[in-house]
Tab-separated table of C-alpha atoms in Angstrom:
chain	number	residue	atom	x	y	z
A	1	MET	CA	14.306	16.418	0.028
A	2	THR	CA	15.093	19.729	1.762
A	3	VAL	CA	14.950	23.199	0.277
A	4	THR	CA	16.943	26.320	1.035
A	5	VAL	CA	15.037	28.921	3.047
A	6	THR	CA	14.840	32.216	1.189
A	7	HIS	CA	12.988	35.460	1.743
A	8	ASP	CA	13.409	36.745	-1.791
A	9	THR	CA	10.086	37.911	-3.294
A	10	ALA	CA	10.992	36.258	-6.593
A	11	SER	CA	10.661	32.915	-4.808
A	12	ASN	CA	6.927	33.579	-4.860
A	13	ASN	CA	6.998	32.240	-8.426
A	14	ARG	CA	9.226	29.182	-7.887
A	15	LEU	CA	7.762	25.755	-7.268
A	16	ALA	CA	9.686	23.644	-4.744
A	17	LEU	CA	9.563	19.956	-3.895
A	18	THR	CA	9.491	19.822	-0.089
A	19	ALA	CA	9.443	16.996	2.429
A	20	HIS	CA	5.761	17.525	3.323
A	21	PRO	CA	3.826	14.611	1.748
A	22	LEU	CA	0.759	16.625	0.660
A	23	GLN	CA	2.739	19.558	-0.766
A	24	ARG	CA	5.138	17.119	-2.417
A	25	ALA	CA	2.308	15.210	-4.088
A	26	GLY	CA	0.798	18.478	-5.287
A	27	ALA	CA	4.106	19.682	-6.691
A	28	ARG	CA	4.460	16.402	-8.618
A	29	SER	CA	0.940	16.916	-9.978
A	30	ILE	CA	1.770	20.429	-11.143
A	31	VAL	CA	4.839	19.153	-13.000
A	32	PHE	CA	2.702	16.673	-14.971
A	33	LEU	CA	-0.177	19.113	-15.519
A	34	ALA	CA	2.306	21.656	-16.847
A	35	GLY	CA	3.892	19.104	-19.176
A	36	ARG	CA	7.300	19.548	-17.541
A	37	THR	CA	9.924	17.049	-16.400
A	38	ASP	CA	10.774	18.451	-12.952
A	39	VAL	CA	9.859	21.235	-10.555
A	40	GLU	CA	12.835	23.364	-11.611
A	41	SER	CA	11.446	23.679	-15.136
A	42	VAL	CA	7.993	24.898	-14.023
A	43	THR	CA	7.650	28.564	-14.982
A	44	ARG	CA	5.550	31.477	-13.738
A	45	GLU	CA	3.388	31.062	-16.847
A	46	ASP	CA	2.902	27.377	-16.006
A	47	LEU	CA	1.709	28.313	-12.526
A	48	ASP	CA	-0.724	30.816	-14.020
A	49	ARG	CA	-2.153	28.129	-16.340
A	50	ILE	CA	-2.430	25.598	-13.493
A	51	ALA	CA	-4.153	28.208	-11.314
A	52	THR	CA	-6.708	28.820	-14.059
A	53	LYS	CA	-7.323	25.092	-14.458
A	54	ILE	CA	-7.781	24.504	-10.725
A	55	VAL	CA	-10.145	27.467	-10.392
A	56	THR	CA	-12.186	26.277	-13.397
A	57	ASP	CA	-12.431	22.692	-12.099
A	58	VAL	CA	-13.301	23.794	-8.561
A	59	VAL	CA	-16.017	26.188	-9.699
A	60	GLU	CA	-17.451	23.644	-12.134
A	61	ALA	CA	-17.715	21.118	-9.302
A	62	ALA	CA	-19.141	23.654	-6.839
A	63	VAL	CA	-22.016	24.724	-9.098
A	64	ALA	CA	-22.760	21.238	-10.469
A	65	ASP	CA	-26.113	19.620	-9.854
A	66	GLN	CA	-26.029	16.472	-7.714
A	67	THR	CA	-26.868	14.375	-10.751
A	68	HIS	CA	-23.925	15.757	-12.715
A	69	ALA	CA	-20.605	13.882	-12.953
A	70	ALA	CA	-18.670	16.947	-11.760
A	71	TYR	CA	-20.489	16.736	-8.428
A	72	ASP	CA	-18.303	13.746	-7.518
A	73	TRP	CA	-15.260	16.011	-7.752
A	74	TRP	CA	-16.994	18.404	-5.365
A	75	LYS	CA	-17.464	15.524	-2.897
A	76	ILE	CA	-13.735	14.863	-3.041
A	77	LEU	CA	-12.931	18.529	-2.485
A	78	PHE	CA	-15.403	18.649	0.392
A	79	ALA	CA	-13.608	15.739	2.091
A	80	LEU	CA	-10.284	17.559	1.786
A	81	TYR	CA	-11.171	21.259	2.211
A	82	PRO	CA	-14.524	21.213	4.051
A	83	ASN	CA	-14.556	24.877	5.141
A	84	ALA	CA	-13.392	26.493	1.916
A	85	ARG	CA	-15.768	28.843	0.126
A	86	PRO	CA	-16.443	26.528	-2.857
A	87	THR	CA	-17.113	23.479	-0.642
A	88	HIS	CA	-19.161	25.081	2.110
A	89	ALA	CA	-22.805	24.010	2.312
A	90	LYS	CA	-23.874	27.670	2.034
A	91	ARG	CA	-21.609	28.438	-0.922
A	92	SER	CA	-22.771	30.723	-3.682
A	93	ARG	CA	-24.013	28.963	-6.819
A	94	ASP	CA	-23.097	31.983	-8.942
A	95	ARG	CA	-20.278	30.917	-11.244
A	96	GLY	CA	-18.792	34.409	-11.582
A	97	GLU	CA	-18.834	35.110	-7.856
A	98	LEU	CA	-17.242	31.756	-7.025
A	99	THR	CA	-14.583	32.232	-9.692
A	100	VAL	CA	-13.495	35.499	-8.085
A	101	ASP	CA	-13.444	33.930	-4.606
A	102	VAL	CA	-11.424	30.879	-5.622
A	103	ALA	CA	-9.038	32.877	-7.808
A	104	ARG	CA	-8.052	34.878	-4.730
A	105	TYR	CA	-6.620	31.701	-3.222
A	106	PHE	CA	-3.954	31.543	-5.902
A	107	ALA	CA	-3.332	35.230	-6.622
A	108	VAL	CA	0.246	36.498	-6.726
A	109	ASP	CA	1.288	38.068	-3.421
A	110	PRO	CA	1.040	41.897	-3.525
A	111	ALA	CA	4.360	43.674	-4.037
A	112	ASP	CA	3.680	46.063	-1.172
A	113	PRO	CA	6.790	46.914	0.874
A	114	HIS	CA	4.587	47.756	3.846
A	115	THR	CA	2.969	44.297	3.940
A	116	PRO	CA	4.960	41.977	6.223
A	117	THR	CA	6.356	38.862	4.548
A	118	ARG	CA	7.061	35.575	6.282
A	119	PRO	CA	8.803	32.354	5.217
A	120	CYS	CA	6.426	29.792	3.722
A	121	ALA	CA	5.673	26.948	6.138
A	122	PHE	CA	6.516	24.444	3.373
A	123	CYS	CA	9.357	25.764	1.207
A	124	GLY	CA	10.594	28.875	3.025
A	125	GLY	CA	9.750	31.255	0.190
A	126	ALA	CA	8.541	34.731	1.112
A	127	THR	CA	4.778	35.200	1.360
A	128	THR	CA	2.144	37.510	2.816
A	129	ASN	CA	-0.644	34.903	2.832
A	130	LEU	CA	-1.820	32.996	5.892
A	131	TRP	CA	-3.831	29.787	5.466
A	132	ALA	CA	-5.469	27.390	7.941
A	133	LYS	CA	-7.837	24.407	7.842
A	134	SER	CA	-10.377	25.961	5.487
A	135	THR	CA	-7.849	25.802	2.656
A	136	LEU	CA	-5.111	23.503	4.011
A	137	PRO	CA	-5.994	19.798	4.419
A	138	MET	CA	-4.935	18.236	7.723
A	139	PHE	CA	-3.936	21.574	9.310
A	140	ASP	CA	-5.279	23.254	12.436
A	141	THR	CA	-7.962	25.899	12.473
A	142	THR	CA	-7.043	29.475	13.379
A	143	LYS	CA	-8.567	28.833	16.818
A	144	ALA	CA	-5.782	26.389	17.678
A	145	VAL	CA	-3.450	29.251	18.646
A	146	ASN	CA	-1.133	27.076	20.726
A	147	THR	CA	0.099	25.193	17.654
A	148	LEU	CA	0.596	28.241	15.426
A	149	PRO	CA	3.583	30.607	15.442
A	150	PRO	CA	3.079	33.551	17.826
A	151	ARG	CA	0.693	36.282	16.692
A	152	LEU	CA	-0.278	34.430	13.509
A	153	ALA	CA	-3.832	33.631	12.402
A	154	GLY	CA	-2.668	30.838	10.106
A	155	TRP	CA	0.305	29.261	8.388
A	156	PRO	CA	2.305	31.323	5.883
A	157	VAL	CA	1.922	29.666	2.456
A	158	CYS	CA	3.457	31.020	-0.751
A	159	ARG	CA	1.616	30.969	-4.054
A	160	PRO	CA	3.346	27.888	-5.574
A	161	CYS	CA	2.698	25.901	-2.407
A	162	ARG	CA	-0.918	27.084	-2.263
A	163	LEU	CA	-1.316	25.775	-5.799
A	164	ALA	CA	0.422	22.520	-4.843
A	165	MET	CA	-1.953	21.931	-1.929
A	166	TRP	CA	-4.952	22.207	-4.288
A	167	ALA	CA	-3.270	20.323	-7.127
A	168	MET	CA	-2.629	17.428	-4.715
A	169	PRO	CA	-5.983	15.653	-5.437
A	170	TYR	CA	-5.139	15.462	-9.144
A	171	GLY	CA	-2.251	13.086	-8.493
A	172	ALA	CA	-3.622	11.327	-5.401
A	173	SER	CA	-5.471	8.037	-5.222
A	174	LEU	CA	-9.040	9.112	-4.474
A	175	THR	CA	-12.250	7.788	-3.022
A	176	LEU	CA	-15.371	9.849	-2.407
A	177	GLY	CA	-14.247	10.435	1.174
A	178	SER	CA	-10.439	10.198	1.280
A	179	ALA	CA	-7.171	10.686	-0.586
A	180	THR	CA	-3.851	8.825	-0.554
A	181	VAL	CA	-0.456	10.188	-1.561
A	182	LEU	CA	2.931	8.495	-1.714
A	183	THR	CA	6.437	9.501	-0.685
A	184	CYS	CA	9.568	7.606	-1.679
A	185	GLU	CA	13.302	8.241	-1.944
A	186	ASN	CA	13.141	7.218	-5.596
A	187	PRO	CA	11.627	10.103	-7.618
A	188	GLN	CA	10.588	7.745	-10.438
A	189	VAL	CA	8.344	5.830	-8.023
A	190	GLU	CA	6.628	9.055	-6.922
A	191	GLN	CA	6.252	10.168	-10.528
A	192	ALA	CA	4.765	6.833	-11.653
A	193	PHE	CA	2.266	6.881	-8.767
A	194	THR	CA	1.257	10.458	-9.597
A	195	GLU	CA	0.952	9.847	-13.328
A	196	THR	CA	-1.326	6.826	-12.859
A	197	ASN	CA	-3.614	8.768	-10.548
A	198	LEU	CA	-3.714	11.815	-12.817
A	199	GLU	CA	-5.351	9.711	-15.525
A	200	ARG	CA	-7.902	8.351	-13.074
A	201	SER	CA	-8.740	11.742	-11.518
A	202	ALA	CA	-9.355	13.150	-15.013
A	203	ARG	CA	-11.947	10.419	-15.620
A	204	ILE	CA	-13.589	11.207	-12.278
A	205	ARG	CA	-13.975	14.882	-13.221
A	206	HIS	CA	-15.449	14.025	-16.616
A	207	THR	CA	-17.598	10.987	-15.872
A	208	GLY	CA	-17.823	10.691	-12.078
A	209	PHE	CA	-17.295	7.565	-10.026
A	210	ALA	CA	-20.371	5.730	-11.302
A	211	SER	CA	-18.899	4.967	-14.722
A	212	LEU	CA	-15.378	4.328	-13.425
A	213	PRO	CA	-14.272	0.672	-13.685
A	214	ALA	CA	-12.887	-1.202	-10.691
A	215	THR	CA	-9.545	0.365	-9.886
A	216	ALA	CA	-6.312	-0.811	-8.322
A	217	THR	CA	-5.747	0.175	-4.718
A	218	PRO	CA	-3.022	2.737	-3.933
A	219	GLU	CA	-0.949	-0.062	-2.407
A	220	ARG	CA	-1.034	-2.010	-5.666
A	221	VAL	CA	-0.200	1.064	-7.760
A	222	ALA	CA	2.706	1.835	-5.434
A	223	LEU	CA	4.106	-1.700	-5.586
A	224	TYR	CA	3.863	-1.677	-9.366
A	225	ALA	CA	5.928	1.516	-9.373
A	226	LEU	CA	8.462	0.008	-6.964
A	227	GLU	CA	8.689	-3.144	-9.056
A	228	GLN	CA	9.378	-1.107	-12.187
A	229	HIS	CA	11.678	1.624	-10.888
A	230	ALA	CA	13.399	0.485	-7.675
A	231	VAL	CA	15.212	-2.592	-8.966
A	232	ALA	CA	18.771	-1.213	-8.997
A	233	ARG	CA	18.520	0.335	-5.523
A	234	PRO	CA	15.755	-1.036	-3.299
A	235	VAL	CA	13.890	1.650	-1.353
A	236	ALA	CA	10.915	1.872	0.964
A	237	ALA	CA	7.703	3.742	0.197
A	238	THR	CA	5.131	5.391	2.466
A	239	LEU	CA	1.423	5.924	1.823
A	240	TRP	CA	-0.406	8.788	3.553
A	241	SER	CA	-4.176	8.257	3.506
A	242	PHE	CA	-6.433	10.874	5.057
A	243	LYS	CA	-9.879	12.350	5.387
A	244	ASN	CA	-10.193	15.972	6.442
A	245	ASP	CA	-13.897	16.676	6.890
A	246	ASN	CA	-15.459	18.306	9.939
A	247	GLN	CA	-16.875	15.094	11.394
A	248	GLU	CA	-14.140	12.520	11.857
A	249	PRO	CA	-10.866	13.572	10.222
A	250	TRP	CA	-8.197	10.855	10.243
A	251	LEU	CA	-4.732	10.075	8.948
A	252	ARG	CA	-3.375	6.561	8.311
A	253	VAL	CA	0.287	6.018	7.465
A	254	SER	CA	1.469	2.686	6.057
A	255	GLU	CA	4.847	1.746	4.681
A	256	THR	CA	6.828	-0.980	3.030
A	257	ARG	CA	10.136	-2.295	4.223
A	258	ILE	CA	13.105	-1.973	1.873
A	259	ALA	CA	13.088	-5.776	1.842
A	260	VAL	CA	9.798	-5.747	-0.080
A	261	VAL	CA	11.613	-4.778	-3.272
A	262	THR	CA	14.244	-7.498	-2.816
A	263	PHE	CA	11.465	-9.995	-2.118
A	264	LEU	CA	9.596	-9.079	-5.305
A	265	ARG	CA	12.805	-9.246	-7.288
A	266	ALA	CA	13.629	-12.704	-5.874
A	267	LEU	CA	10.051	-13.841	-6.468
A	268	ARG	CA	10.377	-13.026	-10.163
A	269	ARG	CA	13.389	-15.356	-10.377
A	270	ASP	CA	12.012	-18.277	-8.334
A	271	HIS	CA	9.634	-20.201	-10.598
A	272	GLU	CA	8.138	-22.405	-7.872
A	273	ALA	CA	7.683	-19.591	-5.346
A	274	ARG	CA	6.049	-17.430	-8.000
A	275	ALA	CA	3.649	-20.262	-8.800
A	276	GLY	CA	2.764	-20.317	-5.099
A	277	TRP	CA	2.216	-16.556	-5.157
A	278	THR	CA	-0.107	-16.884	-8.148
A	279	MET	CA	-2.185	-19.577	-6.450
A	280	LEU	CA	-2.374	-17.567	-3.216
A	281	ARG	CA	-3.504	-14.523	-5.183
A	282	ARG	CA	-6.222	-16.547	-6.877
A	283	ARG	CA	-7.409	-18.045	-3.582
A	284	LEU	CA	-7.631	-14.583	-1.979
A	285	THR	CA	-9.710	-13.045	-4.776
A	286	ARG	CA	-13.213	-12.294	-3.467
A	287	ARG	CA	-16.358	-12.729	-5.552
A	288	GLY	CA	-19.884	-11.502	-5.012
A	289	PRO	CA	-23.135	-13.496	-5.261
A	290	GLU	CA	-23.188	-13.329	-9.066
A	291	GLY	CA	-19.555	-14.322	-9.451
A	292	LYS	CA	-18.373	-10.757	-10.070
A	293	ILE	CA	-15.043	-9.968	-8.428
A	294	SER	CA	-15.471	-7.694	-5.426
A	295	GLN	CA	-11.801	-7.585	-4.439
A	296	HIS	CA	-8.717	-8.735	-6.311
A	297	GLY	CA	-6.124	-10.972	-4.691
A	298	ARG	CA	-3.418	-8.594	-5.882
A	299	ASP	CA	-4.979	-5.781	-3.838
A	300	ILE	CA	-5.171	-7.922	-0.700
A	301	LEU	CA	-1.528	-8.973	-1.004
A	302	ALA	CA	-0.413	-5.442	-1.838
A	303	ARG	CA	-2.064	-4.109	1.296
A	304	ALA	CA	-0.382	-6.853	3.328
A	305	LEU	CA	3.040	-5.843	1.997
A	306	PHE	CA	2.357	-2.236	2.996
A	307	GLU	CA	1.793	-2.951	6.661
A	308	SER	CA	4.114	-1.190	9.051
A	309	VAL	CA	7.478	-2.742	9.830
A	310	ASN	CA	6.484	-2.496	13.501
A	311	SER	CA	3.298	-4.508	13.030
A	312	ARG	CA	3.210	-7.635	15.183
A	313	THR	CA	1.275	-9.566	12.547
A	314	ASP	CA	2.635	-10.399	9.116
A	315	ARG	CA	-0.472	-10.657	6.957
A	316	VAL	CA	1.223	-12.520	4.088
A	317	LEU	CA	2.180	-15.327	6.473
A	318	VAL	CA	-1.307	-15.266	7.968
A	319	TYR	CA	-2.886	-15.683	4.518
A	320	LEU	CA	-0.609	-18.637	3.773
A	321	ALA	CA	-1.429	-20.213	7.126
A	322	GLU	CA	-5.154	-19.834	6.442
A	323	GLN	CA	-4.766	-21.698	3.160
A	324	ALA	CA	-3.024	-24.544	4.981
A	325	VAL	CA	-5.893	-25.229	7.392
A	326	ASP	CA	-7.145	-28.088	5.215
A	327	LEU	CA	-4.576	-29.536	2.833
A	328	SER	CA	-6.765	-32.509	2.030
A	329	LYS	CA	-8.315	-30.455	-0.790
A	330	THR	CA	-5.032	-29.002	-2.040
A	331	PRO	CA	-3.027	-30.604	-4.845
A	332	GLY	CA	0.519	-31.631	-4.014
A	333	GLY	CA	2.006	-29.231	-6.571
A	334	THR	CA	0.347	-26.287	-4.845
A	335	ILE	CA	1.582	-27.448	-1.424
A	336	CYS	CA	5.162	-27.537	-2.718
A	337	ALA	CA	4.753	-24.118	-4.349
A	338	TRP	CA	3.493	-22.618	-1.084
A	339	ARG	CA	6.458	-24.153	0.747
A	340	ALA	CA	8.799	-22.386	-1.695
A	341	LEU	CA	6.894	-19.098	-1.351
A	342	HIS	CA	6.858	-19.239	2.456
A	343	ALA	CA	10.596	-20.002	2.529
A	344	LEU	CA	11.473	-17.206	0.106
A	345	TYR	CA	9.335	-14.709	2.025
A	346	LEU	CA	11.033	-15.605	5.325
A	347	LYS	CA	14.464	-15.362	3.744
A	348	GLU	CA	13.942	-11.944	2.141
A	349	MET	CA	11.641	-10.314	4.693
A	350	HIS	CA	12.781	-11.874	7.979
A	351	ASP	CA	16.331	-13.059	7.217
A	352	MET	CA	15.471	-16.674	8.059
A	353	ASP	CA	16.836	-19.719	6.217
A	354	GLY	CA	14.299	-22.536	5.955
A	355	ALA	CA	17.113	-25.023	5.278
A	356	ASP	CA	17.824	-24.985	9.025
A	357	LEU	CA	14.573	-26.911	9.499
A	358	ARG	CA	15.700	-29.898	7.457
A	359	PRO	CA	16.543	-32.199	10.433
A	360	VAL	CA	13.192	-31.690	12.193
A	361	THR	CA	11.357	-31.982	8.851
A	362	ILE	CA	12.922	-35.388	8.208
A	363	LEU	CA	12.232	-36.529	11.772
A	364	LEU	CA	8.533	-35.690	11.526
A	365	ALA	CA	8.178	-37.111	8.011
A	366	ASP	CA	9.866	-40.368	9.094
A	367	TRP	CA	7.519	-40.651	12.065
A	368	ILE	CA	4.375	-39.851	10.021
A	369	THR	CA	5.210	-42.321	7.229
A	370	GLN	CA	5.824	-45.180	9.667
A	371	GLU	CA	2.086	-45.785	9.483
A	372	THR	CA	0.467	-47.462	6.473
A	373	ASN	CA	-2.101	-44.655	6.463
A	374	PRO	CA	-0.149	-41.476	7.322
A	375	ARG	CA	-3.215	-39.252	7.650
A	376	GLY	CA	-3.714	-40.050	11.326
A	377	ARG	CA	-0.243	-38.993	12.407
A	378	PHE	CA	-0.230	-36.052	10.010
A	379	ASN	CA	-3.468	-34.807	11.567
A	380	GLU	CA	-1.907	-35.246	14.999
A	381	TYR	CA	1.023	-33.102	13.876
A	382	CYS	CA	-1.380	-30.497	12.420
A	383	ARG	CA	-3.053	-30.113	15.814
A	384	ALA	CA	0.327	-29.534	17.468
A	385	ALA	CA	2.027	-27.477	14.733
A	386	GLY	CA	1.082	-24.026	16.002
A	387	ARG	CA	1.596	-24.558	19.751
A	388	SER	CA	5.099	-24.597	21.179
A	389	TYR	CA	4.442	-26.846	24.196
A	390	THR	CA	2.288	-29.345	22.262
A	391	LEU	CA	4.802	-29.454	19.414
A	392	GLN	CA	7.666	-30.014	21.867
A	393	ARG	CA	5.875	-32.981	23.385
A	394	LEU	CA	5.079	-34.414	19.939
A	395	LEU	CA	8.732	-34.093	18.854
A	396	MET	CA	9.790	-35.975	21.966
A	397	GLU	CA	7.233	-38.724	21.311
A	398	ALA	CA	8.242	-38.999	17.643
A	399	THR	CA	11.933	-39.258	18.557
A	400	ALA	CA	11.198	-41.930	21.173
A	401	ARG	CA	8.994	-43.920	18.776
A	402	LEU	CA	11.660	-43.945	16.064
A	403	LEU	CA	14.315	-45.041	18.564
A	404	LEU	CA	12.137	-47.829	19.935
A	405	ASP	CA	11.510	-49.066	16.393
A	406	GLY	CA	15.233	-49.273	15.738
A	407	GLY	CA	15.527	-46.104	13.713
A	408	ARG	CA	18.121	-43.354	13.903
A	409	PRO	CA	16.160	-40.114	14.332
A	410	GLN	CA	17.633	-36.780	13.269
A	411	ASP	CA	19.439	-34.586	15.807
A	412	ILE	CA	17.196	-31.537	16.157
A	413	THR	CA	18.846	-29.843	19.143
A	414	GLY	CA	20.253	-27.040	16.984
A	415	ILE	CA	16.842	-25.711	15.941
A	416	THR	CA	14.637	-26.634	18.902
A	417	GLN	CA	15.117	-23.405	20.887
A	418	GLY	CA	14.277	-21.103	17.983
A	419	LEU	CA	11.413	-23.312	16.821
A	420	LEU	CA	9.713	-23.549	20.190
A	421	HIS	CA	10.615	-20.474	22.215
A	422	GLY	CA	12.531	-17.910	20.142
A	423	PRO	CA	11.275	-14.461	19.058
A	424	GLN	CA	10.669	-15.811	15.544
A	425	SER	CA	9.227	-19.121	16.671
A	426	TYR	CA	5.837	-18.649	15.008
A	427	GLN	CA	7.510	-17.985	11.654
A	428	TRP	CA	9.691	-21.080	12.106
A	429	ARG	CA	6.672	-23.236	12.977
A	430	GLY	CA	4.788	-21.921	9.948
A	431	GLN	CA	7.661	-22.825	7.652
A	432	LEU	CA	8.064	-26.227	9.312
A	433	PHE	CA	4.442	-27.038	8.538
A	434	PHE	CA	4.939	-26.406	4.810
A	435	GLU	CA	8.290	-28.221	4.852
A	436	VAL	CA	6.707	-31.313	6.399
A	437	ALA	CA	3.712	-31.213	4.045
A	438	ALA	CA	5.959	-30.820	0.979
A	439	GLU	CA	8.231	-33.635	2.152
A	440	LEU	CA	5.229	-35.915	2.495
A	441	VAL	CA	4.135	-34.960	-1.020
A	442	GLN	CA	7.606	-35.876	-2.292
A	443	ARG	CA	7.301	-39.241	-0.527
A	444	LYS	CA	3.867	-39.700	-2.135
A	445	ALA	CA	2.157	-39.899	1.245
A	446	ALA	CA	-1.613	-39.461	0.929
A	447	ILE	CA	-2.270	-36.134	2.659
A	448	GLY	CA	-3.348	-33.859	-0.202
A	449	ALA	CA	-6.032	-33.877	-2.847
A	450	ARG	CA	-6.016	-36.828	-5.212
A	451	ASN	CA	-7.390	-34.653	-7.989
A	452	GLU	CA	-4.597	-32.530	-9.448
A	453	ALA	CA	-6.991	-30.502	-11.622
A	454	GLU	CA	-6.344	-27.142	-9.947
A	455	PRO	CA	-5.589	-24.427	-12.562
A	456	ASP	CA	-1.978	-24.228	-13.618
A	457	PRO	CA	-0.315	-21.820	-11.173
A	458	VAL	CA	2.422	-20.835	-13.582
A	459	ASP	CA	2.226	-17.097	-14.217
A	460	ASP	CA	3.548	-15.175	-17.211
A	461	ASP	CA	6.666	-13.028	-17.139
A	462	GLY	CA	4.729	-9.802	-16.602
A	463	PRO	CA	4.775	-7.662	-13.453
A	464	LEU	CA	3.582	-9.127	-10.162
A	465	PHE	CA	1.417	-6.038	-9.688
A	466	VAL	CA	-0.432	-4.011	-12.316
A	467	SER	CA	-1.527	-0.392	-12.072
A	468	ASP	CA	-4.333	-0.557	-14.626
A	469	ALA	CA	-7.886	0.216	-13.583
A	470	ALA	CA	-8.882	-3.431	-13.902
A	471	ASP	CA	-6.819	-6.558	-13.315
A	472	PRO	CA	-6.214	-7.936	-16.819
A	473	ASP	CA	-6.366	-11.587	-15.753
A	474	HIS	CA	-9.207	-11.290	-13.241
A	475	GLU	CA	-11.374	-13.740	-15.135
A	476	GLY	CA	-8.721	-16.398	-14.701
A	477	GLU	CA	-8.431	-15.966	-10.959
């Protein structure tokens, strides 16, 4: 979203929603903290109240003893604004003195006609204040003169944007050393992400991290928001995770493809694929030595869906492939559900139709089931499944064997090039593996587990992702 550049001094009291991810997240936070519905309805009085709240919270954290819950909020502020007066190691512990210092950050610009005004670096509003790294996360220090406008000792930042940059942590997903914000074309997605994190950040300020239950990752919170609010018009979302301290500052940007929303929507409608998703989620859930969950499967899958569109590795497909390493311990129903999931994922995310593999699936299944005990040939296929040259040779041998035995093998010439040598060949080979395994299950060939006692993979009709602090069905995973 762009804003009109203005040099009117009245703009010093108007909050804008700009394209900068940190300012944008802070502006969303201010809207919620002020009890408003949008940035246009935020008043000068609202900004005054938010300024008072931020100053109070910052000072409380800065003077807190290390054993106090508020000290955790100071650690967060230190990771974002390491050179500011209230976060500096040599800061004053005098509450009154700190209050005056921090209040200056958010004071109204002086109405002095002799003081030069400049357009705010974020929204374009007129301002006399210059800020740099000590108060702006992820911005250069005043020593980096080559990246600043000529003859400036910092970036011009108006009062509403200064407030937004310090309100940003309230609506961000926080750890003790980093913060994550979200940008999305759909305002409801941004609002839902901010609102969820506002509740969590309030608990951090009051009780600290120690008493906070296990929380959903920002990727999972974001996907929950997309699932709820981006159904009519699928959109992409971007997460900006960063650490800004003086040791090793970093920024990591991850994004979804627009296809993620269409995939989730299709997954809700496909009963068998959703069952496969549920079983994959359960298999990926990590537990500690005492059986306590250390990482939820939903978080692992959410992070996989947020990998960059330019990533050479699709983690969802990798996780499915890892589960298929040994199908001898996997019930046939789960194998068929994973086939449906893999096929749906390829269709929605990679525009690939698994039905094209039907001829080669039948050819391999016919060859494997020629034997009284199909495990030997199935294991031979497993060893060749991921290698183009080895698979090509096996397909030739299987075709020849079926011909010699008087059979009429399938014509696979239409798919061979893409399966063995095309740019999407590894995805095709992954799908072929599940197609062959599911076909053998349908033919009652003995390749999977005899015991079908695996928990029922059928999920309820609730959301695929949840934004609550704890996964409500974690005990069942």
